């Protein structure tokens, strides 16, 4: 019997090619989208789960509170890890991580490497990274020992065994000429689903050898490192969390009371960091669980829309099978046999769609990997194929269940007499499904409009400085650059391609460090707060084209400005002053010295637009600087070429590491840009699938009203009037969809925008644009199918009836 089912099913599917192609297209698109998104979601949820002890591994993060407010951050201090191991019996191991960028040199070859981590030997006891060469017990025990990744081993040493060889690295080198790091191991390349990346792992004892004072009492106030702990299997996390909250009182409790500040620690599960952490100074880029939920929802929506389309298409094309049903019943077919026959057809079509889905996936794979920034993993693995077959089978059977029940339920006599009515429940179901489809479509299109407006706002917002034609050069610890800067500076300014040049300790919009400060508020009270801060030279504000609101900038070569500060507007507001001029001349206790406020600049964004601008100060740079900003004038390409030539002339032994400010700013919003592109593409697919659903309902309406259309045309009805008649009810359905979708879309988009401190105000225009677009798409879809019926020969329609 099954063989007969399969044979009959194949005959029917091949006979009705339009029906088969439409269904296969819709289901395959739905399966392809769901598969790609499911694999991406699976990868996002897998971050850090490959560690054998992941369930017992936590990151220690900190909460800082002072009189000006509070904030959470991922960094902690150097002495914390050894103190935790000593004082808290629940902790099995603790490890510190220091992240740096550095120039790495072997012979005449130099490269700027990003992922250079300083770690304790316990790193390999907590994390399950495999050491491929070297002794795991001793590889990181001595200062200036380094373990390199497999890729870095091939990059620097080729097929040569690197163990025992040295690399010159310009990091923690007392003589500023590069320090010799001895290679003691080769570690596997960092898995892509790790929340931090490494290419080099050097011994944390290197930092102690370079700066022993950082491990003393003052080290408790130097929060620039990351601490991870492995708790014992029987440890009670809630009890450990209580101890951590009070941990610092033992070591710096008196100082915290003296300055009216408070540091507390809290634990973050290792596997939560990638998706659920958005602290200051994250070790690596994180994302949001909200994005995962959105993409999973979009994938599910596209898949469900495809299943809805199957029901509508099957119903729309069911009228040409009524006689077949009647004949089968006359010759003795039972209802369960008819249901089995139609379910077999549905299942075969689902399996064909699944095969086609893999074709779509392979075609879309390069684009999808480019958009997400990660490869599609385990596509043909059993853990992917088997669930897909199950899901495809269930989707085919469930989607075909309703049409099969309807077709098999018609009385034989009525079928043969063509005395058929689909019933009000069937009409209501089909219309309800179309309303659901287009409600989802309106929500997705509204999302596209709002997301694109927000990203446009990000690109065009005034950041408080001019990012155009601003070339940023990284010093990368080169003493050659620091000592020879003045000659480089003078020659750059002598050329026609450079407008101005400035030095600083950081690139704004890349994040700044913060330090405690005591400042008098508008009421005269001394308030302990924190200032984001970085050092600049006298040319900086002019080079970045910041707006000075009160006071003055630094004076070149002024000894008095060694204790001067320039602050931003947020400082004025935070301490209750009405005007920027009111703070000029005020004293600030900062970094153990008294500074005088000499200027106020307009707020500038040094973090992403997700966070508010907070009190920030700039102090005078001396010899220490890490960035050089060059404001280019005229042709940008010629300007870069000119700067490159001057750099090589003055710093022949230093790597030129440069980028434009606007490109570096765009990196901060890479996740939003990716989210936008993926959302737009899959939303467009969802809209296409929804239009197929509308097409199916129009087809059904046309087929059931063929005789009516023929009579109307014989009586003189125009093509336009028939189009209007067929379109009217569908336009009403789409309008209902818009009304249903608006509150849902408003809630979802408002929730997404709440992640930005600086955001657009979206009002009725976003919904109006989405509604008009969806109505236009629906109207075109209806017109395409209705036009055929409206222009058909009425004599043929009446004869067939």
PDB file of N, CA, C and O in Angstrom, residues 290-315:
ATOM      1  N   UNK A 290      19.573  39.077  23.502  1.00  0.00           N
ATOM      2  CA  UNK A 290      18.426  39.597  22.770  1.00  0.00           C
ATOM      3  C   UNK A 290      18.550  39.371  21.278  1.00  0.00           C
ATOM      4  O   UNK A 290      17.558  39.060  20.597  1.00  0.00           O
ATOM      5  N   UNK A 291      19.768  39.539  20.725  1.00  0.00           N
ATOM      6  CA  UNK A 291      19.971  39.288  19.302  1.00  0.00           C
ATOM      7  C   UNK A 291      19.719  37.820  18.970  1.00  0.00           C
ATOM      8  O   UNK A 291      19.147  37.498  17.923  1.00  0.00           O
ATOM      9  N   UNK A 292      20.156  36.943  19.843  1.00  0.00           N
ATOM     10  CA  UNK A 292      19.938  35.507  19.625  1.00  0.00           C
ATOM     11  C   UNK A 292      18.442  35.207  19.604  1.00  0.00           C
ATOM     12  O   UNK A 292      17.947  34.464  18.744  1.00  0.00           O
ATOM     13  N   UNK A 293      17.717  35.799  20.546  1.00  0.00           N
ATOM     14  CA  UNK A 293      16.272  35.588  20.603  1.00  0.00           C
ATOM     15  C   UNK A 293      15.604  36.132  19.345  1.00  0.00           C
ATOM     16  O   UNK A 293      14.711  35.487  18.764  1.00  0.00           O
ATOM     17  N   UNK A 294      16.038  37.319  18.890  1.00  0.00           N
ATOM     18  CA  UNK A 294      15.442  37.925  17.689  1.00  0.00           C
ATOM     19  C   UNK A 294      15.671  37.038  16.467  1.00  0.00           C
ATOM     20  O   UNK A 294      14.737  36.733  15.710  1.00  0.00           O
ATOM     21  N   UNK A 295      16.924  36.589  16.270  1.00  0.00           N
ATOM     22  CA  UNK A 295      17.215  35.781  15.096  1.00  0.00           C
ATOM     23  C   UNK A 295      16.517  34.424  15.165  1.00  0.00           C
ATOM     24  O   UNK A 295      16.021  33.922  14.148  1.00  0.00           O
ATOM     25  N   UNK A 296      16.488  33.835  16.344  1.00  0.00           N
ATOM     26  CA  UNK A 296      15.779  32.567  16.490  1.00  0.00           C
ATOM     27  C   UNK A 296      14.300  32.751  16.174  1.00  0.00           C
ATOM     28  O   UNK A 296      13.687  31.900  15.509  1.00  0.00           O
ATOM     29  N   UNK A 297      13.748  33.874  16.610  1.00  0.00           N
ATOM     30  CA  UNK A 297      12.331  34.150  16.341  1.00  0.00           C
ATOM     31  C   UNK A 297      12.080  34.361  14.851  1.00  0.00           C
ATOM     32  O   UNK A 297      11.093  33.856  14.297  1.00  0.00           O
ATOM     33  N   UNK A 298      12.985  35.099  14.188  1.00  0.00           N
ATOM     34  CA  UNK A 298      12.824  35.336  12.755  1.00  0.00           C
ATOM     35  C   UNK A 298      12.906  34.020  11.985  1.00  0.00           C
ATOM     36  O   UNK A 298      12.112  33.751  11.076  1.00  0.00           O
ATOM     37  N   UNK A 299      13.880  33.171  12.348  1.00  0.00           N
ATOM     38  CA  UNK A 299      13.994  31.868  11.694  1.00  0.00           C
ATOM     39  C   UNK A 299      12.756  31.029  11.883  1.00  0.00           C
ATOM     40  O   UNK A 299      12.257  30.390  10.941  1.00  0.00           O
ATOM     41  N   UNK A 300      12.235  31.025  13.108  1.00  0.00           N
ATOM     42  CA  UNK A 300      11.018  30.264  13.388  1.00  0.00           C
ATOM     43  C   UNK A 300       9.825  30.846  12.627  1.00  0.00           C
ATOM     44  O   UNK A 300       8.992  30.101  12.097  1.00  0.00           O
ATOM     45  N   UNK A 301       9.760  32.178  12.562  1.00  0.00           N
ATOM     46  CA  UNK A 301       8.659  32.836  11.853  1.00  0.00           C
ATOM     47  C   UNK A 301       8.674  32.472  10.369  1.00  0.00           C
ATOM     48  O   UNK A 301       7.631  32.126   9.785  1.00  0.00           O
ATOM     49  N   UNK A 302       9.840  32.541   9.741  1.00  0.00           N
ATOM     50  CA  UNK A 302       9.932  32.195   8.317  1.00  0.00           C
ATOM     51  C   UNK A 302       9.496  30.757   8.094  1.00  0.00           C
ATOM     52  O   UNK A 302       8.755  30.442   7.148  1.00  0.00           O
ATOM     53  N   UNK A 303       9.928  29.873   8.974  1.00  0.00           N
ATOM     54  CA  UNK A 303       9.562  28.466   8.847  1.00  0.00           C
ATOM     55  C   UNK A 303       8.054  28.267   9.022  1.00  0.00           C
ATOM     56  O   UNK A 303       7.409  27.542   8.244  1.00  0.00           O
ATOM     57  N   UNK A 304       7.479  28.915  10.031  1.00  0.00           N
ATOM     58  CA  UNK A 304       6.040  28.780  10.262  1.00  0.00           C
ATOM     59  C   UNK A 304       5.231  29.394   9.117  1.00  0.00           C
ATOM     60  O   UNK A 304       4.180  28.875   8.728  1.00  0.00           O
ATOM     61  N   UNK A 305       5.717  30.516   8.575  1.00  0.00           N
ATOM     62  CA  UNK A 305       5.029  31.120   7.435  1.00  0.00           C
ATOM     63  C   UNK A 305       5.013  30.168   6.242  1.00  0.00           C
ATOM     64  O   UNK A 305       4.028  30.085   5.502  1.00  0.00           O
ATOM     65  N   UNK A 306       6.133  29.445   6.060  1.00  0.00           N
ATOM     66  CA  UNK A 306       6.186  28.479   4.965  1.00  0.00           C
ATOM     67  C   UNK A 306       5.172  27.358   5.190  1.00  0.00           C
ATOM     68  O   UNK A 306       4.516  26.902   4.240  1.00  0.00           O
ATOM     69  N   UNK A 307       5.030  26.922   6.447  1.00  0.00           N
ATOM     70  CA  UNK A 307       4.033  25.888   6.749  1.00  0.00           C
ATOM     71  C   UNK A 307       2.616  26.409   6.536  1.00  0.00           C
ATOM     72  O   UNK A 307       1.742  25.694   6.018  1.00  0.00           O
ATOM     73  N   UNK A 308       2.368  27.651   6.927  1.00  0.00           N
ATOM     74  CA  UNK A 308       1.051  28.256   6.691  1.00  0.00           C
ATOM     75  C   UNK A 308       0.762  28.315   5.197  1.00  0.00           C
ATOM     76  O   UNK A 308      -0.363  28.030   4.742  1.00  0.00           O
ATOM     77  N   UNK A 309       1.777  28.661   4.417  1.00  0.00           N
ATOM     78  CA  UNK A 309       1.595  28.719   2.975  1.00  0.00           C
ATOM     79  C   UNK A 309       1.209  27.367   2.403  1.00  0.00           C
ATOM     80  O   UNK A 309       0.417  27.283   1.455  1.00  0.00           O
ATOM     81  N   UNK A 310       1.779  26.324   2.970  1.00  0.00           N
ATOM     82  CA  UNK A 310       1.435  24.999   2.456  1.00  0.00           C
ATOM     83  C   UNK A 310      -0.063  24.730   2.631  1.00  0.00           C
ATOM     84  O   UNK A 310      -0.718  24.226   1.718  1.00  0.00           O
ATOM     85  N   UNK A 311      -0.563  25.089   3.800  1.00  0.00           N
ATOM     86  CA  UNK A 311      -1.993  24.875   4.051  1.00  0.00           C
ATOM     87  C   UNK A 311      -2.824  25.676   3.063  1.00  0.00           C
ATOM     88  O   UNK A 311      -3.764  25.150   2.440  1.00  0.00           O
ATOM     89  N   UNK A 312      -2.478  26.940   2.887  1.00  0.00           N
ATOM     90  CA  UNK A 312      -3.253  27.782   1.979  1.00  0.00           C
ATOM     91  C   UNK A 312      -3.146  27.328   0.523  1.00  0.00           C
ATOM     92  O   UNK A 312      -4.127  27.313  -0.215  1.00  0.00           O
ATOM     93  N   UNK A 313      -1.941  26.972   0.102  1.00  0.00           N
ATOM     94  CA  UNK A 313      -1.766  26.511  -1.272  1.00  0.00           C
ATOM     95  C   UNK A 313      -2.490  25.191  -1.508  1.00  0.00           C
ATOM     96  O   UNK A 313      -3.105  24.979  -2.551  1.00  0.00           O
ATOM     97  N   UNK A 314      -2.398  24.290  -0.551  1.00  0.00           N
ATOM     98  CA  UNK A 314      -3.077  23.004  -0.692  1.00  0.00           C
ATOM     99  C   UNK A 314      -4.581  23.200  -0.796  1.00  0.00           C
ATOM    100  O   UNK A 314      -5.265  22.535  -1.579  1.00  0.00           O
ATOM    101  N   UNK A 315      -5.117  24.120   0.003  1.00  0.00           N
ATOM    102  CA  UNK A 315      -6.543  24.399  -0.044  1.00  0.00           C
ATOM    103  C   UNK A 315      -6.919  25.058  -1.370  1.00  0.00           C
ATOM    104  O   UNK A 315      -7.934  24.724  -1.987  1.00  0.00           O
TER     105      UNK A 315
END
